[in-house]
Tab-separated table of C-alpha atoms and ligand atoms in Angstrom:
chain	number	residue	atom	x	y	z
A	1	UNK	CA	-39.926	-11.237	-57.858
A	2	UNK	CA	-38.416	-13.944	-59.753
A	3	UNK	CA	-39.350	-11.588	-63.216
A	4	UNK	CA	-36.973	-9.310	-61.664
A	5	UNK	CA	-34.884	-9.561	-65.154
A	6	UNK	CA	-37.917	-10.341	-67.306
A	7	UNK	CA	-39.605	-7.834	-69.489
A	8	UNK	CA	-43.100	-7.008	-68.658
A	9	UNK	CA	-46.267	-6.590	-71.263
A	10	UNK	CA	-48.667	-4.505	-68.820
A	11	UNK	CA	-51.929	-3.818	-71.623
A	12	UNK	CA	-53.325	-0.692	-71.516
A	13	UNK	CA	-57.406	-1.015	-70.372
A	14	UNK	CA	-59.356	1.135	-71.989
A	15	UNK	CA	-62.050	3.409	-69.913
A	16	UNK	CA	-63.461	5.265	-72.896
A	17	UNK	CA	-62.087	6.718	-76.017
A	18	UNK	CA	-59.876	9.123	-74.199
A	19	UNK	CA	-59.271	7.540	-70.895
A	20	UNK	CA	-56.998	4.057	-70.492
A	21	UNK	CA	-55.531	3.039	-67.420
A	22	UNK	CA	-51.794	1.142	-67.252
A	23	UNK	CA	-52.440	-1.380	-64.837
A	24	UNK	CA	-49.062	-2.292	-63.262
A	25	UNK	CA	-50.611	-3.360	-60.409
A	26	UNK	CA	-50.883	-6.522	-62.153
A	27	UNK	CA	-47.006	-6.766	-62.155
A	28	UNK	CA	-46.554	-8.673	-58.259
A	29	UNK	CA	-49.448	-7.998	-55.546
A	30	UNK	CA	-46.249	-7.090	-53.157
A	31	UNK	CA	-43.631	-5.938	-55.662
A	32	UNK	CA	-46.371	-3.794	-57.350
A	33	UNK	CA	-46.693	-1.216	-60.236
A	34	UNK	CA	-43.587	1.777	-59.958
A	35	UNK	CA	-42.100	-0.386	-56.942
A	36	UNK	CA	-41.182	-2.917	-58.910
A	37	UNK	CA	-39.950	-0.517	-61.937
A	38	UNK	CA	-37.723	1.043	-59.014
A	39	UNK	CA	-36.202	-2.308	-57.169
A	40	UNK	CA	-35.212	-3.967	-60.263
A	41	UNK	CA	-32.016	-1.889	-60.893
A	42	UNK	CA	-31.185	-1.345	-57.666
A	43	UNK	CA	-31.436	-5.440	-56.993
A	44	UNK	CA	-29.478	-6.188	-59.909
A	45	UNK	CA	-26.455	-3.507	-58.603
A	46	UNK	CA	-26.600	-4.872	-54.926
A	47	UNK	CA	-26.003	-8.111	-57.107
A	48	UNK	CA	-23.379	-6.897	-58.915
A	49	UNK	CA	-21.761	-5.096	-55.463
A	50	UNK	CA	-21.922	-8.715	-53.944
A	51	UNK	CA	-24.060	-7.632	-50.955
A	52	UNK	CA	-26.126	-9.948	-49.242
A	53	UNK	CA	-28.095	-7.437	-47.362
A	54	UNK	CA	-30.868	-4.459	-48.151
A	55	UNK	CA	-31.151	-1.707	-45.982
A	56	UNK	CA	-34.067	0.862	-46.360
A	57	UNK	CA	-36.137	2.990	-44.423
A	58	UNK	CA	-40.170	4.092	-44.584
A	59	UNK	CA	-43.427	4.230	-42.674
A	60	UNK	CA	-45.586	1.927	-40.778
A	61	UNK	CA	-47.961	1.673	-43.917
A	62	UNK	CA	-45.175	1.737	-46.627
A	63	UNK	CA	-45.554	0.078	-49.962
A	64	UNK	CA	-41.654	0.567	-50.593
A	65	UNK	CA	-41.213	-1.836	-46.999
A	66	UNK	CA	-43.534	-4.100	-48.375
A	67	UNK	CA	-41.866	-4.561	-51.560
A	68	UNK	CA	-38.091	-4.405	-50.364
A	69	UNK	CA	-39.069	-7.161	-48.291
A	70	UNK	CA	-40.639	-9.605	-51.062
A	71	UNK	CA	-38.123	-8.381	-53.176
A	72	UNK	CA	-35.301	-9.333	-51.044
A	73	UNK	CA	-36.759	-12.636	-50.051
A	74	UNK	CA	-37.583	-13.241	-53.881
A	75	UNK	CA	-33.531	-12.715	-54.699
A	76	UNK	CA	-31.930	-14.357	-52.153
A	77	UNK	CA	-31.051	-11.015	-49.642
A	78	UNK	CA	-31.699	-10.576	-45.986
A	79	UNK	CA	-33.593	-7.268	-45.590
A	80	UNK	CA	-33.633	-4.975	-42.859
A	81	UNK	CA	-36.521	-2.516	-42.644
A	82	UNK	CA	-35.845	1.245	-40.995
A	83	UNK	CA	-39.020	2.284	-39.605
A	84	UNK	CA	-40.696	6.057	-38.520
A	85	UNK	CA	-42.190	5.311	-35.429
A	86	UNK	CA	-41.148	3.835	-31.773
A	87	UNK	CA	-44.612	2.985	-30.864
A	88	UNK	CA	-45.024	0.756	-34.073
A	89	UNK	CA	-42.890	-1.749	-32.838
A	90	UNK	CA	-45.860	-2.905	-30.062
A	91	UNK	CA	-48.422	-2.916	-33.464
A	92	UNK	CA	-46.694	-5.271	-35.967
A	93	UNK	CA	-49.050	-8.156	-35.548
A	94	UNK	CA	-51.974	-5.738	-36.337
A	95	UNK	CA	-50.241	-4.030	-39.050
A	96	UNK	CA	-50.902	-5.861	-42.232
A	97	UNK	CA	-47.558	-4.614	-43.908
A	98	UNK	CA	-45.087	-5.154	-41.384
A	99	UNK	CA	-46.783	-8.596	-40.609
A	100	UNK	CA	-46.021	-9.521	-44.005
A	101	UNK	CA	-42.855	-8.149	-44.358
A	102	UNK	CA	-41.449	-9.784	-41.149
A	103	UNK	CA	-43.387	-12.993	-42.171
A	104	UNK	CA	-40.843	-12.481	-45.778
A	105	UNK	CA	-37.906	-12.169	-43.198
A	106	UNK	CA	-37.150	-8.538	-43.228
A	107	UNK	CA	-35.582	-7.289	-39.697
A	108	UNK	CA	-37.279	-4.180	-38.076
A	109	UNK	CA	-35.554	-1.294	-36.662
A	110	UNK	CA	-37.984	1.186	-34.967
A	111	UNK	CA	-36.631	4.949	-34.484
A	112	UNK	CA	-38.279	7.891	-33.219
A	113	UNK	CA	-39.663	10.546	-35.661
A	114	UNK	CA	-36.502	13.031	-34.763
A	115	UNK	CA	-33.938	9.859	-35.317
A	116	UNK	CA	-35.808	9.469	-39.017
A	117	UNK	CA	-35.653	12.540	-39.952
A	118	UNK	CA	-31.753	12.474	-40.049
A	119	UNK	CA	-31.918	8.850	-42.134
A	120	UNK	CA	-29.466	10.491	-45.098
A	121	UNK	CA	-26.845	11.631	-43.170
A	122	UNK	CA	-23.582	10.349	-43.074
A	123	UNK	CA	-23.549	9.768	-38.912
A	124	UNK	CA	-26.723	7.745	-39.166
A	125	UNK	CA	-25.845	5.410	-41.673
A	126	UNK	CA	-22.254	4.820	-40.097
A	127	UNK	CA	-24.658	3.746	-37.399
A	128	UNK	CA	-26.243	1.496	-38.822
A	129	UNK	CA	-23.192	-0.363	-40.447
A	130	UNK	CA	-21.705	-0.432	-37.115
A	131	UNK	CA	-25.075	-1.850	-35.953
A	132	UNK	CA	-25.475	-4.471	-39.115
A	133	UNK	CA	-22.461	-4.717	-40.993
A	134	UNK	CA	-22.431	-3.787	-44.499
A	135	UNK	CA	-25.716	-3.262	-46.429
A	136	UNK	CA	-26.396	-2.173	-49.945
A	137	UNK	CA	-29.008	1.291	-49.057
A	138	UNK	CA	-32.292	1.694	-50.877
A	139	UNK	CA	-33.324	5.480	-49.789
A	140	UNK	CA	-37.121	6.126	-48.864
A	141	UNK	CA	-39.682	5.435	-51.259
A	142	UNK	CA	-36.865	3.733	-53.432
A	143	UNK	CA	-35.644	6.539	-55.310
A	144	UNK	CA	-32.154	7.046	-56.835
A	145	UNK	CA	-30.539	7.128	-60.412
A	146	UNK	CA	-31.177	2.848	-60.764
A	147	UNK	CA	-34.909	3.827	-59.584
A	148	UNK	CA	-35.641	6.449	-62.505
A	149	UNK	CA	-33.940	4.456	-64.865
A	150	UNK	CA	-36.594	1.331	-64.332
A	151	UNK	CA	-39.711	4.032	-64.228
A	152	UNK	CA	-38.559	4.527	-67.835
A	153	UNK	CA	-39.346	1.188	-68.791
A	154	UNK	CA	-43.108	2.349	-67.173
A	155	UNK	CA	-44.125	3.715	-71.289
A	156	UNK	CA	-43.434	1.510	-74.224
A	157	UNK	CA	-43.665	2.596	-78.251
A	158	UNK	CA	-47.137	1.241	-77.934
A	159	UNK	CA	-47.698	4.509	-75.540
A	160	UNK	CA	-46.737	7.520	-78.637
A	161	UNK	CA	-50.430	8.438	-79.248
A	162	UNK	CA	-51.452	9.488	-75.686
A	163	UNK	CA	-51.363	13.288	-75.397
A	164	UNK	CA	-51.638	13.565	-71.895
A	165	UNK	CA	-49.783	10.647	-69.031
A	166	UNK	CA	-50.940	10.968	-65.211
A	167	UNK	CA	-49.303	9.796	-62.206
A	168	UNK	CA	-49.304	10.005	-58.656
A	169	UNK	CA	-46.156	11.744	-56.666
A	170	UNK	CA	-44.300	10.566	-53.785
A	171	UNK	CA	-41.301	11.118	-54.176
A	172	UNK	CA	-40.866	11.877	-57.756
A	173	UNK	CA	-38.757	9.270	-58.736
A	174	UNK	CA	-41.870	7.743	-60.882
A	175	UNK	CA	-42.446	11.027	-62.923
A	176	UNK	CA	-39.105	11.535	-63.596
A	177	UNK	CA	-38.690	8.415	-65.011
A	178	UNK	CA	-41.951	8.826	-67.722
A	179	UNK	CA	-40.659	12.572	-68.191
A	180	UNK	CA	-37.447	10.315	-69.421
A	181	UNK	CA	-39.266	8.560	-71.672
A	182	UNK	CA	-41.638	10.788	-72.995
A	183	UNK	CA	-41.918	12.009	-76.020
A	184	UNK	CA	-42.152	16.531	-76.629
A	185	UNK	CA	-45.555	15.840	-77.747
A	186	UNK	CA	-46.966	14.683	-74.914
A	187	UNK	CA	-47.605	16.083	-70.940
A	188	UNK	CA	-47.021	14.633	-68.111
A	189	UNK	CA	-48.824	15.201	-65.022
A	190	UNK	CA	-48.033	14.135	-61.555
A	191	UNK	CA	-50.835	14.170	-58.637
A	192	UNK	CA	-49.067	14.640	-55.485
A	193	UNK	CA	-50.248	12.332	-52.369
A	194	UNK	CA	-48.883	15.372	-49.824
A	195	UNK	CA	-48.927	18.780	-49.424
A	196	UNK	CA	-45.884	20.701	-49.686
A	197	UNK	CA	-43.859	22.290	-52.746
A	198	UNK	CA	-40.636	20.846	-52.374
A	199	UNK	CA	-41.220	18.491	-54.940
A	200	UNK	CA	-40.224	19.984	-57.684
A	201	UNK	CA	-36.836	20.625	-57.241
A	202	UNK	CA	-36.604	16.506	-56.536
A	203	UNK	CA	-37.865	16.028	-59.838
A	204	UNK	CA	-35.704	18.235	-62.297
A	205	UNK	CA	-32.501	16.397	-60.081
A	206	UNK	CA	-33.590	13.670	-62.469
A	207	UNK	CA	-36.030	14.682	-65.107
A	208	UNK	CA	-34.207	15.404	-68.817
A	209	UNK	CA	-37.448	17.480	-70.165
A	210	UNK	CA	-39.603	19.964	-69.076
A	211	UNK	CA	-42.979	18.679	-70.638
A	212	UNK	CA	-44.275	18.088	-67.052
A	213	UNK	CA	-46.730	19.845	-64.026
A	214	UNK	CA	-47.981	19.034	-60.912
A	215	UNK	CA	-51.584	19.591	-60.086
A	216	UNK	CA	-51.575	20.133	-56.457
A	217	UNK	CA	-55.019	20.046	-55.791
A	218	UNK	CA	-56.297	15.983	-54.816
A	219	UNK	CA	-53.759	15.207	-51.759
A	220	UNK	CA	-57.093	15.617	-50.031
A	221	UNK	CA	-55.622	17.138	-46.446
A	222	UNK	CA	-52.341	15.483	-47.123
A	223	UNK	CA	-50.158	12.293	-47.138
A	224	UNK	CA	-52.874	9.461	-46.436
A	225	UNK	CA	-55.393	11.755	-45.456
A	226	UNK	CA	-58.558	10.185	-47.322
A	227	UNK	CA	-62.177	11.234	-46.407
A	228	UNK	CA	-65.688	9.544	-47.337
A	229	UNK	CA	-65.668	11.759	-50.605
A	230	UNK	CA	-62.541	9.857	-51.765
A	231	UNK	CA	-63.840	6.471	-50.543
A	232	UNK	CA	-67.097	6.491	-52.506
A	233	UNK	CA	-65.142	7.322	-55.801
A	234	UNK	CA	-62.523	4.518	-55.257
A	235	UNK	CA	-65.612	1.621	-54.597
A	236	UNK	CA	-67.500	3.239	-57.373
A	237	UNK	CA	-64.783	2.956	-59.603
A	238	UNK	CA	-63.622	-0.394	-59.092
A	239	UNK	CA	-68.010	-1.443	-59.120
A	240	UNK	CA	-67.800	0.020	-62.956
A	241	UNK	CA	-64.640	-0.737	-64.139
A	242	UNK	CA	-63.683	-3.772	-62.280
A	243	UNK	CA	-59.678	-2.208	-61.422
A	244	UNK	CA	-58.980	-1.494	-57.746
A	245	UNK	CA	-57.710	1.570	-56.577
A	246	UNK	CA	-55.353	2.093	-53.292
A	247	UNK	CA	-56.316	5.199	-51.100
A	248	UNK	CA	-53.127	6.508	-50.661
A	249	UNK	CA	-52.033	7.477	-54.537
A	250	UNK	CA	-54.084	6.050	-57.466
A	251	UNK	CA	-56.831	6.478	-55.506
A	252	UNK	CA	-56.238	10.356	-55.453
A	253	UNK	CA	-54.924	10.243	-58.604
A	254	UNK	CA	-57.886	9.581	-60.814
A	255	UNK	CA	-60.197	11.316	-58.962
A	256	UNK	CA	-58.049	13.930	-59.749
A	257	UNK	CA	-58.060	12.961	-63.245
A	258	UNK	CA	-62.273	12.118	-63.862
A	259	UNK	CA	-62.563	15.533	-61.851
A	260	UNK	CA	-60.268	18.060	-64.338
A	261	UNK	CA	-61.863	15.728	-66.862
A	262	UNK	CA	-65.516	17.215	-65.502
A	263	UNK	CA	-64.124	20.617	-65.672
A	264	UNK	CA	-63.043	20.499	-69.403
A	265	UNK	CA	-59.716	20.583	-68.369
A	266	UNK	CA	-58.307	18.446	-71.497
A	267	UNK	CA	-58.891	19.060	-74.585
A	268	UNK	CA	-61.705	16.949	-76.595
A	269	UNK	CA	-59.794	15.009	-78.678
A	270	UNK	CA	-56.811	14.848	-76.284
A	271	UNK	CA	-56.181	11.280	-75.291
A	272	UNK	CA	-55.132	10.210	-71.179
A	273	UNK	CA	-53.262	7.475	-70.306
A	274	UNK	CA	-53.384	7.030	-66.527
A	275	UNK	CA	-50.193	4.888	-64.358
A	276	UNK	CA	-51.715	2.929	-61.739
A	277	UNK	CA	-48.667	2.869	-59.842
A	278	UNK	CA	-49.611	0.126	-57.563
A	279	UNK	CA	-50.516	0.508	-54.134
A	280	UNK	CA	-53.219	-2.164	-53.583
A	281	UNK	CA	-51.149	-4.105	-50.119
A	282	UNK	CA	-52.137	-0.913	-48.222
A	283	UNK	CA	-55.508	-1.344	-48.205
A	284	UNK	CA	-55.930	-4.012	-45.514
A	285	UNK	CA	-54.090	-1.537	-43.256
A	286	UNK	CA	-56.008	1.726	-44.213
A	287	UNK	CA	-59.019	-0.325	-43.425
A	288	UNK	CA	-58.361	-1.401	-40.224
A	289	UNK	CA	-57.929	2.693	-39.470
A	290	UNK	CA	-61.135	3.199	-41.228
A	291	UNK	CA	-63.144	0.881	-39.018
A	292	UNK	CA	-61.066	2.817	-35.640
A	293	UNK	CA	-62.664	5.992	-37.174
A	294	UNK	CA	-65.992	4.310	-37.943
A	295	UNK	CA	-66.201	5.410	-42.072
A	296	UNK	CA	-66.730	3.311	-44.219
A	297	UNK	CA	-64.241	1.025	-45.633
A	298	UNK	CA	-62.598	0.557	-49.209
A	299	UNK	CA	-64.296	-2.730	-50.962
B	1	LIG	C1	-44.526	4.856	-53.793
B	1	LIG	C2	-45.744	5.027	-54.654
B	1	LIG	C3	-45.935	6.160	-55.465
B	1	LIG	C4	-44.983	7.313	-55.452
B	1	LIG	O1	-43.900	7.099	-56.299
B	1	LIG	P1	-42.662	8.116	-56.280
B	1	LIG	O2	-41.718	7.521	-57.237
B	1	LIG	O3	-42.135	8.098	-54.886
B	1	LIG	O4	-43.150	9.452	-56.657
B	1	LIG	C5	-47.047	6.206	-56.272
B	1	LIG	N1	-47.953	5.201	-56.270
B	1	LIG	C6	-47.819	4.121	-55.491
B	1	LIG	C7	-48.866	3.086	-55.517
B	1	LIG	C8	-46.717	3.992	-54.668
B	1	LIG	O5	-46.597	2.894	-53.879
């Protein structure tokens, strides 16, 4: 992530005359799509704070490890990776993401499920500088102020005629960062990958507008919960239109999308621009569960 201080020129792809897709994928294969939009800030203020290290914290699977790592190694930091799970420490040579991350020299600390849950509080993190010394923190999934601030940079001028923009939802941090940008005309909505309502609140900490909804119906079961339904849609898709989809968010995302589309939810002449947030370095991994299960696997 050398391009960490370069501007980007992702180019809208065009599905149809209503539909385009923003393919920030394209951006890094490991620093992907809204990942990259959220490390670039924070890297440039761990610069500024003249730390050497970056601490942060997510799953076994997690795109935000996989970038922090590639990141970090790109910029010159030594990384340490928090991450949910005791048993995953015996599984990192047939984990796909932590292989690479460790291969970019990111140190693993595995904690129970209990210890994770209390990763914000003061305690833990005194911990952990008493365990590495000091660290600048990235939180979970990557989002803070600096984090919003690069999703901004997600729409360009280019962007004004789209009536409607769709995203995935993690942890908001994405959304709240086109909200930012958007202008009153247009709507944004966000496609959770979990179930829960919580997610709100997260979002108006840092959205300035209110032109926004979630649709809370495509988390399909819940956070990476896919099924063969969802699997057939993401191979068809990239068949016909040649762009990739991950299973996790995008994936969910514009089947959400192509199904409200089916249902006349929009508006004939609205136009749809669609964020594919990234996402594609978790397939490798999802497949390998895939195979355990024996469904079919993502092309
Ligand atoms: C992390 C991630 C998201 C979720 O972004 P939030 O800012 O946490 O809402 C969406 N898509 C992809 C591909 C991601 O990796």
């Amino acid at each position: 992530m050398d391009k960490v201080l370069k501007s980007l020129d992702v180019i809208n792809v065009e599905i149809d005359n209503r539909l385009s897709i923003k393919p920030e994928y394209k951006i890094d294969t490991f620093v992907s799509g809204n990942k990259y939009r959220k490390l670039k800030y924070n890297i440039l203020e761990a610069k500024n704070q003249n730390k050497s290290t970056l601490l942060t914290f997510g799953g076994a699977f997690s795109n935000h490890i996989a970038a922090v790592a590639a990141a970090g190694k790109a910029n010159g930091f030594k990384t340490i990776g928090i991450i949910r799970g005791e048993e995953v420490s015996a599984k990192i040579a047939n984990n796909p993401t932590l292989s690479f991350s460790q291969s970019c020299g990111m140190q693993f600390k595995f904690v129970s499920r209990s210890d994770y849950r209390n990763k914000t509080k003061t305690s833990f993190i005194e911990n952990l500088k008493n365990e590495f010394g000091e660290f600048y923190l990235i939180p979970e999934g990557g989002t803070n102020q600096l984090a919003v601030k690069g999703c901004e940079e997600i729409l360009t001028d280019d962007d004004i005629n789209f009536d409607y923009i769709c995203c995935p939802v993690g942890t908001g941090g994405t959304i709240s960062g086109l909200i930012n940008a958007s202008k009153s005309h247009q709507k944004i909505l966000g496609f959770p990958a979990l179930k829960g309502d919580f997610l709100s609140d997260d979002i108006r900490k840092f959205a300035k507008h209110d032109n926004w909804e979630l649709i809370r119906d495509y988390h399909f079961g819940g956070y990476a919960k896919i099924n063969t339904q969802l699997i057939s849609f993401i191979n068809t898709f990239k068949k016909t239109y040649q762009i990739p989809l991950d299973p996790i968010y995008t994936g969910k995302m514009m089947f959400g999308v192509f199904d409200l589309i089916d249902k006349g939810y929009f508006n004939e002449n609205s136009k749809i621009l669609t964020i594919h947030t990234g996402g594609l370095q978790g397939i490798p991994g999802m497949n390998k569960r895939l195979e355990k299960k024996n469904m079919p696997l993502i092309d």
